[in-house]
Each structure stands twice: as structure tokens, then as C-alpha cells.
Short mmCIF file of C-alpha atoms in Angstrom, two decimals:
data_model
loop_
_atom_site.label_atom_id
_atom_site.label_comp_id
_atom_site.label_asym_id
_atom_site.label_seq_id
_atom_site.Cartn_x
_atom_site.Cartn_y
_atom_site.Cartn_z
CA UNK F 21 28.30 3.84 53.43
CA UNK F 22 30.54 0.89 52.69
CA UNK F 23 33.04 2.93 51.11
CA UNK F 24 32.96 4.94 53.84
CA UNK F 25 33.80 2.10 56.04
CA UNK F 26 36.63 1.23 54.10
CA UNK F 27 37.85 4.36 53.75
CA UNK F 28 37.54 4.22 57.99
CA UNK F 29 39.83 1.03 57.70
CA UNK F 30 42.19 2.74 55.20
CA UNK F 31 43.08 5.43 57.02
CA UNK F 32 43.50 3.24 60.89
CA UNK F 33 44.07 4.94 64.08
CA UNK F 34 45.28 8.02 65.40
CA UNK F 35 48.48 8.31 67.57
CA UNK F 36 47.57 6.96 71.32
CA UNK F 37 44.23 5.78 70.41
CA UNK F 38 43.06 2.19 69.36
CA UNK F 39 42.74 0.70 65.80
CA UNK F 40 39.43 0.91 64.59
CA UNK F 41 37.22 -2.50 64.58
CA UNK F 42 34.76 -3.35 62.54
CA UNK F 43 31.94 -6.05 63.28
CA UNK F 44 29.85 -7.28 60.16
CA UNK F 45 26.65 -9.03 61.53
CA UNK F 46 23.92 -11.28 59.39
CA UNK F 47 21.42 -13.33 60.22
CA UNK F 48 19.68 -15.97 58.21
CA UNK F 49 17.23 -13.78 56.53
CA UNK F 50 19.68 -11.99 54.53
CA UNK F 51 23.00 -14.04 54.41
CA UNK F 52 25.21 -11.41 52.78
CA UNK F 53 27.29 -10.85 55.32
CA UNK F 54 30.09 -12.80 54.29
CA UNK F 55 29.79 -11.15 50.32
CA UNK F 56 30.06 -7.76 52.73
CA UNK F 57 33.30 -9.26 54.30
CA UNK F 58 35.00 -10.22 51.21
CA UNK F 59 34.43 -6.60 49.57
CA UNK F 60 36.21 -4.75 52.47
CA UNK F 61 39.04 -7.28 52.16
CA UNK F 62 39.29 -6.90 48.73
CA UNK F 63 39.30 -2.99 49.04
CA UNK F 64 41.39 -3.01 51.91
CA UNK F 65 44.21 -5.36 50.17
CA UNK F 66 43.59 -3.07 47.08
CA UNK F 67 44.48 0.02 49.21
CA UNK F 68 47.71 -2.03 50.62
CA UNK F 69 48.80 -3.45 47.73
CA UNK F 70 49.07 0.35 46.21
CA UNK F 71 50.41 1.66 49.98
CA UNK F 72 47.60 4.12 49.77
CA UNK F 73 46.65 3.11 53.41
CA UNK F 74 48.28 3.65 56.67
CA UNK F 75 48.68 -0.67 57.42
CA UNK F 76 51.78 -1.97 54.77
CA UNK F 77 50.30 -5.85 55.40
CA UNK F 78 47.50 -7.40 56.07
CA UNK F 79 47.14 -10.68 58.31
CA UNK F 80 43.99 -12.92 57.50
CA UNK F 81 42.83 -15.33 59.95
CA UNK F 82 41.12 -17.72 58.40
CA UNK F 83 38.39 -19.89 59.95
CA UNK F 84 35.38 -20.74 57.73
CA UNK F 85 37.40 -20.86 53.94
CA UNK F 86 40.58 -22.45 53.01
CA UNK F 87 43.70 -20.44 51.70
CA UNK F 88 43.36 -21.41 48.71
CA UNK F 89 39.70 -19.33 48.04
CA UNK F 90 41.17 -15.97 49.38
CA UNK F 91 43.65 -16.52 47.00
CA UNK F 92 41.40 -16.99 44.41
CA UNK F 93 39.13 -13.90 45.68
CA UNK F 94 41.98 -11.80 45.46
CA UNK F 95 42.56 -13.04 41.71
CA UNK F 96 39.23 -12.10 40.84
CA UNK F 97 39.46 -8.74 42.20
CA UNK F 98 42.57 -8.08 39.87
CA UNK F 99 44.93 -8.32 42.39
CA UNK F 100 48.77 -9.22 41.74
CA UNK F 101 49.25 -12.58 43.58
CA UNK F 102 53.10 -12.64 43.00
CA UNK F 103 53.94 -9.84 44.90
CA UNK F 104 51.47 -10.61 47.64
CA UNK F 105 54.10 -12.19 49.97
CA UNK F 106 55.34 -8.62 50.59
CA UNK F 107 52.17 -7.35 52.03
CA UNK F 108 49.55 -10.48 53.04
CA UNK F 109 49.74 -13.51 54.96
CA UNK F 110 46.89 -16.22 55.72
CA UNK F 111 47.06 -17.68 59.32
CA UNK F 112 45.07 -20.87 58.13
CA UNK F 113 42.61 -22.29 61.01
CA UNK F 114 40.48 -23.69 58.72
CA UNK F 115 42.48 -26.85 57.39
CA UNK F 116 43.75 -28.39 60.60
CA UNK F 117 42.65 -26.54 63.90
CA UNK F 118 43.10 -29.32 66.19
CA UNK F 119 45.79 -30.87 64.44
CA UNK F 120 44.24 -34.50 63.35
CA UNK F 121 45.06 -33.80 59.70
CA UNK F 122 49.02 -33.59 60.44
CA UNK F 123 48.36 -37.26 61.22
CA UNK F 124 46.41 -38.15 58.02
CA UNK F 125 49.07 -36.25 55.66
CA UNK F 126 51.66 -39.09 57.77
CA UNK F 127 49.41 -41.56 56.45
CA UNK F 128 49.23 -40.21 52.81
CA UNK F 129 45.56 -39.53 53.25
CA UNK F 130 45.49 -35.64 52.98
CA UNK F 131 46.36 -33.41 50.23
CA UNK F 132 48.74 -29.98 50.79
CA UNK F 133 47.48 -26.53 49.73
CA UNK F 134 48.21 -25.41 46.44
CA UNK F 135 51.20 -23.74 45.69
CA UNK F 136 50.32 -20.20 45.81
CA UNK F 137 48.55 -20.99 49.31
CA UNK F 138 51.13 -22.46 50.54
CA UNK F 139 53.32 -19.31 50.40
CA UNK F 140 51.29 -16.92 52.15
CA UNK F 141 50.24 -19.41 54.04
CA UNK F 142 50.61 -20.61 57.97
CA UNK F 143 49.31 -23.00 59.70
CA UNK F 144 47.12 -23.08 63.33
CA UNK F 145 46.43 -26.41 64.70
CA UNK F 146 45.52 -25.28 67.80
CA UNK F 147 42.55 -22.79 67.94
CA UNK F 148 41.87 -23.60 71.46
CA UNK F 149 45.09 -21.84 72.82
CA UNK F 150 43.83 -18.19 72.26
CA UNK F 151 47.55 -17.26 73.84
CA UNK F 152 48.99 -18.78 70.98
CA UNK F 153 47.01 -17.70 68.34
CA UNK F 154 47.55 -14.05 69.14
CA UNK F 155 51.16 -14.70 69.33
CA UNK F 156 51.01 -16.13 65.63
CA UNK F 157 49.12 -13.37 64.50
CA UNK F 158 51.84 -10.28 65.98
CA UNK F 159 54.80 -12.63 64.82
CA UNK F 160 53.19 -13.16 60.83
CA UNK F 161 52.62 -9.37 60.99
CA UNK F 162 55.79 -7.86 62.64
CA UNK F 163 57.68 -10.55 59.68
CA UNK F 164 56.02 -8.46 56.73
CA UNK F 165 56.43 -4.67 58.48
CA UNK F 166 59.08 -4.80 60.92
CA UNK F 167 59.05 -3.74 64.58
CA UNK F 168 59.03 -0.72 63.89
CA UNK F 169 56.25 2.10 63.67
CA UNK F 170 54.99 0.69 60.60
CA UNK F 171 51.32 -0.89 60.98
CA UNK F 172 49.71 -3.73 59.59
CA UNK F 173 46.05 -4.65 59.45
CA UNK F 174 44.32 -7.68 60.53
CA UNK F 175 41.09 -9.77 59.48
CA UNK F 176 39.14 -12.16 60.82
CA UNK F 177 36.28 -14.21 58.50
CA UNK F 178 34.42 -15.74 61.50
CA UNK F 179 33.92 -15.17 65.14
CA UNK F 180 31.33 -18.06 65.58
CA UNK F 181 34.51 -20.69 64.61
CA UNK F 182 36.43 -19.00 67.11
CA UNK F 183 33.56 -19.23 70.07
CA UNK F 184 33.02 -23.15 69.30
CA UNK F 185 36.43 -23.65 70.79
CA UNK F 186 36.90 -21.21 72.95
CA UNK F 187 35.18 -19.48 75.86
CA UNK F 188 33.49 -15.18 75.39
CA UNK F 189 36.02 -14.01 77.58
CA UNK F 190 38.96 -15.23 75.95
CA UNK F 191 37.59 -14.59 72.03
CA UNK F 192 36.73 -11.53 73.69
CA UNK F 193 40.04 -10.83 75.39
CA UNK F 194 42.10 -11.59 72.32
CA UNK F 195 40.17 -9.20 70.33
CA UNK F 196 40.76 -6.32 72.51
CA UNK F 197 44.37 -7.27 72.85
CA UNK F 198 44.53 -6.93 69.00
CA UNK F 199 42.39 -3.48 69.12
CA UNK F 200 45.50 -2.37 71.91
CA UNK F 201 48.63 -3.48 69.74
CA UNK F 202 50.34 -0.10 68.75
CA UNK F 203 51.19 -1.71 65.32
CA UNK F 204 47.88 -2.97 64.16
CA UNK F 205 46.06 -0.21 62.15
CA UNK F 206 42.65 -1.44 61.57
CA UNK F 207 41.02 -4.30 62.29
CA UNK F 208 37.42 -6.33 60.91
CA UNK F 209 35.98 -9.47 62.04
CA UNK F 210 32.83 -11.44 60.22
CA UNK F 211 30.07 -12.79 63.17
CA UNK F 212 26.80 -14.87 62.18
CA UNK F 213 24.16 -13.59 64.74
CA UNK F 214 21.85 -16.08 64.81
CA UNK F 215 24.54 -18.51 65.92
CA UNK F 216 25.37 -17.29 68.97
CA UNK F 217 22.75 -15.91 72.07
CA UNK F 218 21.97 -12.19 72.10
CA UNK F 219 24.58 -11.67 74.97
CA UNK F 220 27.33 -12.78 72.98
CA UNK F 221 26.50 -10.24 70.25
CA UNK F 222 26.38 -7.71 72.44
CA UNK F 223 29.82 -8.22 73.57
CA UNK F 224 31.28 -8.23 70.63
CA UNK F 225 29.39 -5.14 69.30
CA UNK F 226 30.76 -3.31 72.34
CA UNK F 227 34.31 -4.27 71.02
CA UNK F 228 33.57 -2.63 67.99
CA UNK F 229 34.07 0.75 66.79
CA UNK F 230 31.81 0.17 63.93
CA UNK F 231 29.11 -2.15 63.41
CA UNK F 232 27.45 -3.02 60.23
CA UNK F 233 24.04 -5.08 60.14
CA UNK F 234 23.05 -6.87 56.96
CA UNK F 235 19.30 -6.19 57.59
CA UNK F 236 16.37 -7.65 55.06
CA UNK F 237 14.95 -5.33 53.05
CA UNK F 238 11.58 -6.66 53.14
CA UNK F 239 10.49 -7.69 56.47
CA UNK F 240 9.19 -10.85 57.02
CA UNK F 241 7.17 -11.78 59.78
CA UNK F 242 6.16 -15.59 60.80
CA UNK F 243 2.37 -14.78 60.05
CA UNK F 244 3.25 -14.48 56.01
CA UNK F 245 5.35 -17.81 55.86
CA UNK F 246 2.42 -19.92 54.10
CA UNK F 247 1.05 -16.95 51.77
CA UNK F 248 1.95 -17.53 49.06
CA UNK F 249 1.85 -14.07 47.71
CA UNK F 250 5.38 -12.86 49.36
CA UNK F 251 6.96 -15.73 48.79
CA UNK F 252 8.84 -14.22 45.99
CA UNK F 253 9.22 -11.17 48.04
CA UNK F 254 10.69 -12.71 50.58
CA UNK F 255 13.54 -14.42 48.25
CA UNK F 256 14.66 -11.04 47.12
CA UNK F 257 15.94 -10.72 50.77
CA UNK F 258 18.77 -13.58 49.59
CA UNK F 259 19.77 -11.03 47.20
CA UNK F 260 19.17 -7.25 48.69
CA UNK F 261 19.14 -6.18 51.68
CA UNK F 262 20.25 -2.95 54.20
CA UNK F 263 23.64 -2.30 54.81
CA UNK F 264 23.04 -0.24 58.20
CA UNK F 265 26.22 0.99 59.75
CA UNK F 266 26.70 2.14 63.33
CA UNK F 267 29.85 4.79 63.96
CA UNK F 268 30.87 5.16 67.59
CA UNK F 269 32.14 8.69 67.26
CA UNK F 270 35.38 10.06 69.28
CA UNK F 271 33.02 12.36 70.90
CA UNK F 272 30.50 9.78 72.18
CA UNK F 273 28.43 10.44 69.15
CA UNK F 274 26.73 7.53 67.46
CA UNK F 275 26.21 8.21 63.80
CA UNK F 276 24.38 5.83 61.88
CA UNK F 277 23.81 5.37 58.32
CA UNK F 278 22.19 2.82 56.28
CA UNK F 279 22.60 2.15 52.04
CA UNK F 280 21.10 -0.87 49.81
CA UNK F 281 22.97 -3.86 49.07
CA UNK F 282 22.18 -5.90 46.02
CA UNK F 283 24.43 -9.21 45.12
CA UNK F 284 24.11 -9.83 41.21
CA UNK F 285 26.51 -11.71 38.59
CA UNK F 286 28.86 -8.75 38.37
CA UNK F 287 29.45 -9.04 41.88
CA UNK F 288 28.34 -6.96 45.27
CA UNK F 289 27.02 -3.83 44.31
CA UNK F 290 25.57 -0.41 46.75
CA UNK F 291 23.50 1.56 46.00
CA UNK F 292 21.49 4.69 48.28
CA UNK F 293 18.05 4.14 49.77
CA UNK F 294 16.07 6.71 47.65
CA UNK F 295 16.26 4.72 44.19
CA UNK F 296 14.32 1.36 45.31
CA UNK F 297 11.70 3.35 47.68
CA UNK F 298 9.43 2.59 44.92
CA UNK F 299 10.01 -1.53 45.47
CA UNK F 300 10.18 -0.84 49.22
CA UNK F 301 6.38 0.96 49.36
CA UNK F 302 5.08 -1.56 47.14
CA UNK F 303 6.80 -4.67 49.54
CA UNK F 304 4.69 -2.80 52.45
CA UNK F 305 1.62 -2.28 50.89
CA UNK F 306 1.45 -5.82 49.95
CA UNK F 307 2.40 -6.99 53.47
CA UNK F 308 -0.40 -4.71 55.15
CA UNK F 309 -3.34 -6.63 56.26
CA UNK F 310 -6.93 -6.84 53.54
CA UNK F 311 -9.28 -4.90 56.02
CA UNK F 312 -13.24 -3.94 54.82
CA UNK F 313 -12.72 -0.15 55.19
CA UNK F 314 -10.45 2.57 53.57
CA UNK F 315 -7.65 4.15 55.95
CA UNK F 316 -7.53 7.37 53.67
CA UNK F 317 -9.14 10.37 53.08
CA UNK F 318 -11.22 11.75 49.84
CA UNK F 319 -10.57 15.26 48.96
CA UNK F 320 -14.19 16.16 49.55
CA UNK F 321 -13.62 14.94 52.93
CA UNK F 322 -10.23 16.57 53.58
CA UNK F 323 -12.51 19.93 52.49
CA UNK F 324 -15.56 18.82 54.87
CA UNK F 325 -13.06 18.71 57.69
CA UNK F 326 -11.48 22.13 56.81
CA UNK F 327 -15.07 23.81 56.98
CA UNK F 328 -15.65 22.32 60.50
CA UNK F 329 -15.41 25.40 63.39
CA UNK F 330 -13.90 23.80 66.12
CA UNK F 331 -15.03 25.51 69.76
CA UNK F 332 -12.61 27.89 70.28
CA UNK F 333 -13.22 29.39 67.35
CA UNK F 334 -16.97 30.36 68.65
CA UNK F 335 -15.96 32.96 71.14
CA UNK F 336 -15.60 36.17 69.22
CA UNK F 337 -18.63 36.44 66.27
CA UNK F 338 -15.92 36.69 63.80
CA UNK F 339 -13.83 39.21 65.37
CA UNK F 340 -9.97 38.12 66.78
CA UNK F 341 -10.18 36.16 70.07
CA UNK F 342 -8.22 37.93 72.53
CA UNK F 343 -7.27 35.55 75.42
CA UNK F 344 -6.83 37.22 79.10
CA UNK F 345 -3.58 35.89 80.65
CA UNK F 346 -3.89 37.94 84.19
CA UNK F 347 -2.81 40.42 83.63
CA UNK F 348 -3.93 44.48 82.90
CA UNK F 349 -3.77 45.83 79.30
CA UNK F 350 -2.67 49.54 78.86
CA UNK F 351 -5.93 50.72 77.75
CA UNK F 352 -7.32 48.99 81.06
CA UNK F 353 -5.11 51.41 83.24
CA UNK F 354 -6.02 54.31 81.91
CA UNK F 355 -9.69 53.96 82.25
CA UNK F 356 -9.40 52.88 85.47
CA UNK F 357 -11.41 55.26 87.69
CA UNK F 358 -9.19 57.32 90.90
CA UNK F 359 -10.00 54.86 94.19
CA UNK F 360 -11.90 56.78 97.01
CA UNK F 361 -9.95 57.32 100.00
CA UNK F 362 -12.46 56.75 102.82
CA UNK F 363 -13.64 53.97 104.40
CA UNK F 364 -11.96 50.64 105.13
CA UNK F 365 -11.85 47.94 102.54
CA UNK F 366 -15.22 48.33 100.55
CA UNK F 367 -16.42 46.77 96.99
CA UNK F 368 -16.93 49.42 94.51
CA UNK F 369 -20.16 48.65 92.82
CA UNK F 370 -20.51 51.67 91.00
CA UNK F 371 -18.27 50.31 88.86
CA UNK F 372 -19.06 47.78 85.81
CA UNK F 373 -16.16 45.95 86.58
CA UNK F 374 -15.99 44.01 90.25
CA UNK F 375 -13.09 45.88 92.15
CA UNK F 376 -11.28 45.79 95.75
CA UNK F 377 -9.70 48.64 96.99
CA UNK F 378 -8.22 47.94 100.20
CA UNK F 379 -6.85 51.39 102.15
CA UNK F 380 -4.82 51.13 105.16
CA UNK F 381 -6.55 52.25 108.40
CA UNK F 382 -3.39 53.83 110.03
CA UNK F 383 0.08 55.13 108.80
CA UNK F 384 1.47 52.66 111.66
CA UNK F 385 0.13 49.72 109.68
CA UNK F 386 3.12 48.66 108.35
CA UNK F 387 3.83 48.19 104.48
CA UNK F 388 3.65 44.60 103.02
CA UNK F 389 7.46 43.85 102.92
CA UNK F 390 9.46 40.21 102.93
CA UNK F 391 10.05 39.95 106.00
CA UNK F 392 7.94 37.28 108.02
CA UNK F 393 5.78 38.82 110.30
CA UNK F 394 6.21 35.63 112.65
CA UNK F 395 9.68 35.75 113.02
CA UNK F 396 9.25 36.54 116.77
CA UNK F 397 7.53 33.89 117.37
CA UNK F 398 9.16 30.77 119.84
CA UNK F 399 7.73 27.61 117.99
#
């Protein structure tokens, strides 16, 4: 499913539609969102870097990590770090965003980026003005593609720095400005859910295109904190968990999808749901309650219960239950005896059956019809 999602981001938007926007959510049970962040960014640049995607560049705005440790990500994932002026640059809101360290670097008592940060590099330091820091973002983007039709992607590594100094609406009005800009492709922002009140979440889901939820893998309720038992279940959820995707469709359609995600030393790794159900039925067997009587059944049970008749199946003495739904059988109409044409309505207890045969007493009784024989009738 990841690859899928990157493969979403790859290919951007359609002609007269938004970019796509992707929300990756944690919360402090499984804090692997931000390892989830970094491998789209790394597979997105990958895809740039190569021009196999429809975005050329790729504007990061930095919030929670320096310049400096993107470019080092980037180095890791055997990216070319030379060339990246052509296709990436770092809006850095992480190293002054309100400006106080342009007065310490006056005063000797700050230290610049490093070199290769500095060139990719641009610097915010003022996060407040939301205005502003959308302008930054068109202008670092339009100055690596153009004004043309050529699109670049953007990326965002924390929503939660950008609600601490400003307000939903605006965070939430800049985002949807960015989704709207005919040259942005794609576009994937990093939120921490249990920093911000459910509302806020759901705003910013509903901004999204796609949402993917680092869930645990083991749930973990507030009941099993002091057993002992699943304590070292519980600390796998630090390094698996569920990567569970939600796709609003262009149809309306929701699709969702869900894949394991394991961190390890060789780095973030997925893999599908049906190769650790083993783990995942022996994590909830050991979580169910110790109870003093068995839930299952024996077989001799299972064949006790198959030799029970249950009470419809008394009616008959073994032969197939016919059930009467109203109406007459063809075998009932011919048998049916000729009705006797005197009299006025009578029972007819000759027969074994209990019959009414109603005969009309005149020929100017009229016929039963649908009209309503109260129509004339001034009510």
C-alpha cells in the first residue's frame, strides 16, 4: 500500500482537478509516522531526480528537522546531492521561525548551516504570516520549474509546528490554497494526532485525498499497563505497526487498504498482513481475559448438536414437510367436487374439507367489480 501511495504522488493530478494530498497520522503508541514520511520523500525525490514523475521539483517545508538532516536523508537513500539544486529546495522554518536567531548570528553566538544546506536552502523567520509563507513556497517552486505548465511537488514534515503559531483556519486555508495551485502536482504533509484535539484532525483529514494511519499492531488497552506479561508485546508496537490507508476515490468511493510496517536496522520495511497473522493471533490470545470455562466446542459435542431434531423437523414422520402458503395446489383443483347450485350461501359438510360456496340470489346482483359501491353517497 505505500508504494501505492507513492506511486499516487508520482503520477499528481489530472487536468482541472486538484493535486492529490496526502495526510500521514501517528499517535504515541506507534510513533512511525515520521519513518513513514521520510520514505515517501525519499521515493518521491527518487522519482524526480530520474523525471519519472509528473512534478520536475520538489519544495520541502521544513518545521520539526533542520536542513542539514534532509540532506543527509537524501545521502543515505543514494541520492546525488550535487545536482539537487536543479530539482529540490528546503524552505527552512525550523532554524529561525520568529527571527531571534538573526540577532544571535549579529552577536557571533549562532552557527550557519552547512554548506550543502545552505544551497538548497531558504530561510522563514516568520511562520506566523501564513500569507507569506505560501508566497515563499510558489516563488522557491516557480524558480526551479518555471511559470510555465511544468509542476512541482510540495512537502510538509509537520502540521502540529504550523498550528502552534497559527490559527485552523489559516493552516487550513493555506493548505487548500496549495491543493488549488495549477502548478503543484502532489502534495504530503506529516500531523502528530495526539497533539492536537479530535476536531483539528478531522479538518485536516477532510483536506486530504489520502490518509494514512500508523495504527499499533497490538492493541493496548489501559487495563494491561501493569501486567507484566505484554509488556514486551506492547514494545513491539515502537517497531511494527499498521499502515492503514484511506483513498477518497473520484467517484465518491472510499477504498481502504491496510499493510504491516516494521522499522529494523536496514531501514523501513512493508510487508502484507497475511505473513505475521500468526504473531497477531497469538498477541490476542494472550490479551483475552483467564476465565474458568472453555469458549469452544469438542467434536463429540459439535456431533451431539448435529443429532439434535429441532421442532420443525417433527411435522412430517420422516417424510418432506410441505409448507401451505395460501394458496391451491393443482392436484387440489382437480379433486375439488362441482358446487351445487341451489340454495343461498350454505357450508358444505359433506365434504372432508370445510368449504363456502356462496351463489348469487339474482342475475341483477351485480358482479364484484372496483368500483366503490358508495360512491353515491353525500358524506
Amino acid at each position: 500500500m505505500a508504494e501505492w501511495v507513492c506511486r499516487a504522488l508520482r503520477d499528481g493530478a489530472l487536468e482541472g482537478e486538484h493535486a492529490p494530498a496526502l495526510t500521514i497520522k501517528e499517535s504515541i503508541a506507534t510513533p512511525l509516522g515520521f519513518d513513514a514520511f521520510c520514505h515517501v520523500l525519499s521515493q518521491l525525490s527518487t522519482n524526480i531526480s530520474a523525471k519519472k514523475s509528473q512534478s520536475r521539483a520538489l519544495v520541502l517545508v521544513a518545521f520539526s528537522r533542520s536542513p542539514s538532516y534532509y540532506v543527509d536523508l537524501l545521502k543515505r537513500r543514494g541520492l546525488d546531492i550535487s545536482s539537487s539544486q536543479q530539482w529540490i529546495r528546503i524552505l527552512d522554518c525550523y532554524t529561525d521561525p520568529l527571527g531571534w536567531r538573526e540577532r544571535l548570528m549579529e552577536c557571533g553566538s549562532a552557527k550557519n548551516l552547512s554548506h550543502e544546506a545552505s544551497n538548497i536552502a531558504s530561510t522563514c523567520r516568520n511562520v506566523k504570516d501564513v500569507d507569506k509563507l505560501f508566497s515563499s513556497v510558489i516563488s522557491l517552486g516557480e524558480g526551479l520549474v518555471g511559470q510555465g505548465k511544468v509542476r512541482f511537488s510540495v512537502a510538509i514534515d509537520s502540521v502540529n509546528e504550523m498550528l502552534r503559531h497559527a490559527s485552523l483556519s489559516s493552516v487550513a486555508g493555506l493548505l487548500s490554497n496549495l491543493r488549488c495551485c495549477d502548478q503543484i502536482s502532489s502534495i504530503f504533509w506529516f500531523l502528530h494526532a495526539d497533539l492536537c484535539e479530535e476536531k483539528v484532525t478531522a479538518v485536516i483529514e477532510y483536506m486530504s485525498s489520502m490518509v494514512a494511519s500508523i495504527e499499533p499492531l497490538i492493541p493496548f488497552a489501559n487495563r494491561h499497563r501493569g501486567n507484566s506479561e505484554n509488556l514486551s508485546l506492547v514494545e513491539r508496537n515502537f517497531t511494527k505497526g499498521k499502515f492503514h490507508v484511506r483513498c477518497k476515490r473520484r467517484n465518491g468511493r472510499v477504498r481502504v487498504m491496510f499493510e504491516e510496517i516494521h522499522i529494523g536496522q536496514s531501514g523501513i520495511d512493508f510487508t502484507s498482513p497475511s505473513s505475521e497473522d500468526g504473531l497477531v493471533n497469538q498477541v490476542n490470545q494472550g490479551l483475552l481475559p483467564k476465565v474458568q470455562f472453555n469458549l469452544q466446542l469438542s467434536q463429540k459435542e459439535r456431533n451431539d448438536r448435529a443429532k439434535v431434531v429441532l421442532p420443525f423437523e417433527h411435522q412430517g414422520n420422516g417424510k418432506p414437510v410441505e409448507i401451505y402458503d395460501g394458496r391451491k395446489s393443482l392436484m387440489d383443483s382437480k379433486n375439488e367436487a362441482a358446487p351445487v347450485s341451489t340454495g343461498n350461501s350454505k357450508i358444505n359438510d359433506d365434504s372432508s374439507k370445510g368449504e363456502i360456496i356462496y351463489f348469487r340470489d339474482s342475475d341483477d346482483e351485480m358482479p364484484d367489480s372496483d368500483e366503490d359501491p358508495d360512491d353515491d353517497l353525500d358524506i
